Every structure is written in structure tokens, then in C-alpha cells.
Amino acid sequence: MKILPTLNLRSVSMDDAQALFLWRNDPDTRRNSINTEPVAWEGHVAWLTKSLGMPTRKLYVAEVGGTPVGTVRADNENGIEELSWTVAPEARGKGFGKMMVLQFVQEKLRGEKIIARIKDGNPASAAIAKALGLSPGPAEDNTATWR
Ligand SMILES: CC(C)(COP(=O)(O)OP(=O)(O)OC[C@H]1O[C@@H](n2cnc3c(N)ncnc32)[C@H](O)[C@@H]1OP(=O)(O)O)[C@@H](O)C(=O)NCCC(=O)NCCS
């Protein structure tokens, strides 16, 4: 029998700034992001500070055995939660992304309407969106909205 690791979701704090910065500027993360520009440290700290004070934003880190393996975010706009996720480069391809996003939606967004915007050529994220029960709309600028 395959034993699945337990994944713990906790709120992000300023102590996570360095990890989130590294994950955000990872080349694969940038390629699959809507904004592909690298982020500067000062801008990142300003973004995180603002994010932690936003009542419409949920920002979590997933940990396995106390080690952060990824981050997931939801932004509420007009009652719809837009999801975004990233797994630490060294933790990819192990099932953590799918576990993290499904657990986040189940624990933190139960019953909410969710969407995710996914660029073409990101099969792992498409598989995660499918597992959430979402379907892709038509692609615009190489990006489809899954709802
Ligand atoms: C996309 C990302 C979050 C996926 O997380 P992950 O932990 O690597 O993915 P998982 O191991 O949970 O795999 C999820 C599914 O994708 C599939 N998958 C994983 N890597 C894949 C790859 N390189 N190519 C094709 N399928 C892949 C898995 O088989 C799994 O599908 P299944 O459950 O149907 O078998 C992660 O790779 C990442 O952070 N990438 C860079 C940033 C990014 O793309 N963010 C998302 C923007 S929408």
C-alpha cells in the first residue's frame, strides 16, 4: 500500500518571504505565470506586505514534515475565488501540487465558486484543474480560464 505524506496548510507570514521569492523567480514558474517578468526583492516584500493585509486574499504555504513545499493563493473578486499555485522546484512531480490545491479548496474554500487561469503547455496545472472538477474555456493570449 502506498503511504501518502500528510500535507499541512498554514497561512503565509513575512518569514516566508525568501522562499516565496525564490519560487516566484524560478524559470518554470515565470514561464507559466501571467506576468513573466522577474520580481525584485523590494517589490516582492511590498507585494507580500500588502497581500497579508488584504481581506480578499487567502495565501497559504503547504508543508510536508515541517518543510515548505508549495504555496497556493485565492483572490476573491465578486464572489469568485481565483486560484493560483506554485510548488517548490525541488518538490515538483511528486503529487504535492495536486494534493495541496485539492486540500486548500476543501479546507478553505468549501462551496465557493472557483476559477483558475492556466497557460498553454502546463499539463500538470491542467491536470490539477481537472481534478478540481473545472473545465477550460477558450484560450485567449495562450491562457485558458478554467471554471
Ligand atoms: C504546476 C505545478 C504546480 C504542479 O505541481 P506538481 O507537484 O509538480 O504536480 P503533481 O506532481 O501534483 O502532478 C499533478 C498532475 O500533473 C501531472 N504532471 C506532473 N508533472 C507533469 C509534467 N511535467 N508533464 C505532464 N504532466 C505532469 C501528474 O502526473 C499529475 O497528474 P495525475 O494526477 O493525473 O497523474 C508545479 O510543477 C509548478 O509549480 N510549476 C511551476 C509554476 C506553475 O506552473 N504554476 C501554476 C500556474 S497555473
XYZ file of N, CA, C and O in Angstrom, residues 72-140:
276
model
N -0.237 28.309 -2.287
C -1.491 28.413 -3.028
C -2.211 29.669 -2.565
O -2.140 30.040 -1.394
N -2.844 30.326 -3.531
C -3.466 31.621 -3.258
C -4.869 31.638 -3.835
O -5.127 30.997 -4.857
N -5.761 32.359 -3.192
C -7.094 32.586 -3.756
C -7.424 34.058 -3.594
O -7.264 34.631 -2.513
N -7.881 34.668 -4.677
C -8.316 36.069 -4.659
C -9.794 36.119 -4.965
O -10.228 35.650 -6.020
N -10.535 36.707 -4.023
C -11.980 36.795 -4.212
C -12.333 38.076 -4.956
O -12.037 39.171 -4.500
N -12.959 37.889 -6.118
C -13.453 39.045 -6.858
C -14.907 38.788 -7.217
O -15.214 37.812 -7.912
N -15.775 39.624 -6.702
C -17.219 39.496 -6.946
C -17.730 38.095 -6.614
O -18.514 37.520 -7.368
N -17.234 37.543 -5.533
C -17.740 36.253 -5.068
C -17.114 35.047 -5.749
O -17.473 33.914 -5.462
N -16.162 35.297 -6.657
C -15.478 34.172 -7.323
C -14.033 34.124 -6.847
O -13.346 35.154 -6.812
N -13.594 32.935 -6.459
C -12.228 32.761 -5.951
C -11.310 32.336 -7.100
O -11.464 31.248 -7.659
N -10.356 33.217 -7.434
C -9.384 32.843 -8.468
C -8.149 32.238 -7.811
O -7.501 32.851 -6.978
N -7.852 31.011 -8.229
C -6.754 30.258 -7.620
C -5.459 30.424 -8.395
O -5.472 30.590 -9.613
N -4.357 30.323 -7.659
C -3.032 30.334 -8.270
C -2.133 29.478 -7.386
O -2.295 29.479 -6.162
N -1.196 28.748 -7.964
C -0.390 27.825 -7.149
C 1.018 27.670 -7.715
O 1.242 27.848 -8.922
N 1.942 27.339 -6.848
C 3.329 27.051 -7.225
C 3.884 26.016 -6.263
O 3.657 26.116 -5.056
N 4.622 25.060 -6.807
C 5.308 24.084 -5.960
C 6.807 24.406 -6.000
O 7.329 24.829 -7.053
N 7.489 24.252 -4.892
C 8.936 24.482 -4.831
C 9.610 23.636 -5.907
O 9.251 22.456 -6.067
N 10.573 24.198 -6.665
C 11.183 23.458 -7.775
C 11.656 22.052 -7.377
O 11.462 21.099 -8.118
N 12.247 21.921 -6.186
C 12.797 20.622 -5.770
C 11.703 19.637 -5.344
O 11.983 18.454 -5.143
N 10.471 20.115 -5.217
C 9.385 19.235 -4.729
C 8.380 18.889 -5.828
O 7.356 18.274 -5.566
N 8.699 19.274 -7.075
C 7.725 19.055 -8.167
C 7.672 17.597 -8.614
O 8.630 16.847 -8.436
N 6.542 17.238 -9.203
C 6.396 15.907 -9.796
C 6.215 14.790 -8.796
O 6.387 13.617 -9.130
N 5.863 15.129 -7.556
C 5.697 14.111 -6.508
C 4.262 14.029 -6.012
O 3.988 13.394 -4.992
N 3.378 14.750 -6.670
C 1.971 14.723 -6.260
C 1.584 15.821 -5.283
O 0.411 15.958 -4.934
N 2.565 16.626 -4.850
C 2.260 17.649 -3.830
C 1.353 18.758 -4.383
O 0.489 19.272 -3.672
N 1.566 19.144 -5.645
C 0.760 20.228 -6.216
C -0.720 19.882 -6.193
O -1.550 20.672 -5.729
N -1.011 18.686 -6.671
C -2.420 18.275 -6.722
C -3.000 18.160 -5.309
O -4.088 18.668 -5.027
N -2.239 17.532 -4.415
C -2.704 17.386 -3.022
C -2.955 18.746 -2.383
O -3.957 18.975 -1.717
N -1.990 19.640 -2.573
C -2.054 20.969 -1.946
C -3.294 21.743 -2.401
O -4.029 22.287 -1.569
N -3.528 21.756 -3.716
C -4.637 22.564 -4.242
C -5.981 21.945 -3.853
O -6.899 22.648 -3.415
N -6.086 20.622 -3.963
C -7.355 19.970 -3.595
C -7.647 20.181 -2.111
O -8.774 20.484 -1.714
N -6.619 20.028 -1.288
C -6.806 20.194 0.163
C -7.173 21.639 0.500
O -8.033 21.891 1.341
N -6.532 22.579 -0.179
C -6.820 24.005 0.051
C -8.286 24.315 -0.259
O -8.983 24.957 0.528
N -8.749 23.839 -1.411
C -10.134 24.124 -1.807
C -11.105 23.472 -0.822
O -12.095 24.078 -0.406
N -10.780 22.251 -0.422
C -11.657 21.527 0.510
C -11.691 22.196 1.888
O -12.752 22.378 2.474
N -10.501 22.607 2.370
C -10.424 23.133 3.739
C -10.796 24.606 3.837
O -11.381 25.044 4.820
N -10.419 25.393 2.822
C -10.535 26.849 2.954
C -11.598 27.481 2.063
O -11.972 28.629 2.277
N -12.045 26.759 1.029
C -12.977 27.376 0.065
C -14.210 26.516 -0.151
O -14.818 26.567 -1.224
N -14.537 25.737 0.831
C -15.644 24.791 0.659
C -16.909 25.494 0.160
O -17.361 26.465 0.758
N -17.431 25.028 -0.989
C -18.684 25.570 -1.513
C -18.529 26.853 -2.323
O -19.492 27.346 -2.896
N -17.324 27.423 -2.365
C -17.131 28.672 -3.119
C -16.995 28.364 -4.615
O -16.582 27.283 -5.008
N -17.321 29.375 -5.417
C -17.120 29.264 -6.861
C -15.644 29.535 -7.143
O -15.103 30.546 -6.680
N -14.985 28.629 -7.897
C -13.546 28.821 -8.133
C -13.227 28.855 -9.630
O -13.915 28.224 -10.439
N -12.171 29.596 -9.962
C -11.647 29.596 -11.323
C -10.115 29.558 -11.243
O -9.526 29.858 -10.194
N -9.477 29.188 -12.359
C -8.016 29.235 -12.439
C -7.631 29.579 -13.869
O -8.255 29.076 -14.814
N -6.652 30.437 -14.012
C -6.185 30.792 -15.356
C -4.876 30.055 -15.609
O -3.904 30.203 -14.845
N -4.872 29.242 -16.669
C -3.730 28.366 -16.932
C -3.249 28.558 -18.368
O -4.024 28.486 -19.324
N -1.936 28.778 -18.479
C -1.345 28.976 -19.800
C -1.250 27.655 -20.540
O -1.124 26.586 -19.914
N -1.237 27.727 -21.873
C -0.999 26.531 -22.685
C 0.353 25.931 -22.288
O 1.258 26.653 -21.873
N 0.486 24.620 -22.457
C 1.774 23.979 -22.202
C 2.079 23.811 -20.733
O 3.243 23.777 -20.339
N 1.050 23.709 -19.910
C 1.244 23.465 -18.481
C 0.359 22.273 -18.071
O -0.636 22.438 -17.363
N 0.738 21.059 -18.567
C -0.144 19.900 -18.360
C -0.356 19.552 -16.888
O -1.435 19.070 -16.517
N 0.647 19.808 -16.049
C 0.483 19.477 -14.620
C -0.609 20.351 -14.005
O -1.466 19.865 -13.249
N -0.624 21.641 -14.360
C -1.672 22.522 -13.817
C -3.033 22.181 -14.422
O -4.064 22.258 -13.734
N -3.051 21.806 -15.703
C -4.323 21.405 -16.315
C -4.873 20.166 -15.598
O -6.083 20.076 -15.333
N -3.979 19.231 -15.234
C -4.429 18.022 -14.517
C -4.986 18.391 -13.137
O -5.973 17.803 -12.673
N -4.372 19.381 -12.508
C -4.853 19.810 -11.189
C -6.247 20.450 -11.329
O -7.161 20.161 -10.559
N -6.395 21.315 -12.339
C -7.693 21.980 -12.544
C -8.777 20.944 -12.849
O -9.910 21.059 -12.363
N -8.416 19.937 -13.631
C -9.381 18.870 -13.961
C -9.784 18.125 -12.691
O -10.951 17.817 -12.484
N -8.801 17.877 -11.845
C -9.087 17.169 -10.584
C -10.001 17.988 -9.675
O -10.716 17.433 -8.830
N -10.002 19.300 -9.867
C -10.904 20.173 -9.093
C -12.318 20.159 -9.663
O -13.225 20.760 -9.103
N -12.456 19.518 -10.830
C -13.772 19.475 -11.479
C -13.998 20.639 -12.420
O -15.120 20.896 -12.843
N -12.913 21.375 -12.759
C -13.044 22.540 -13.643
C -12.855 22.122 -15.104
O -12.197 21.124 -15.390
N -13.396 22.950 -16.015
C -13.223 22.716 -17.448
C -12.693 23.988 -18.087
O -13.063 25.097 -17.687
N -11.847 23.818 -19.134
C -11.245 25.010 -19.742
C -12.190 25.733 -20.684
O -12.929 25.103 -21.438
N -12.141 27.059 -20.651
C -12.835 27.865 -21.645
C -11.885 28.064 -22.811
O -10.770 27.541 -22.814
N -12.296 28.851 -23.835
C -11.424 29.101 -24.981
C -10.174 29.865 -24.552
O -10.248 30.714 -23.669
N -9.030 29.522 -25.187
C -7.774 30.194 -24.820
C -7.716 31.583 -25.429
O -8.140 31.802 -26.560
N -7.226 32.519 -24.637
C -7.013 33.896 -25.100
C -5.602 34.265 -24.691
O -5.242 34.119 -23.510
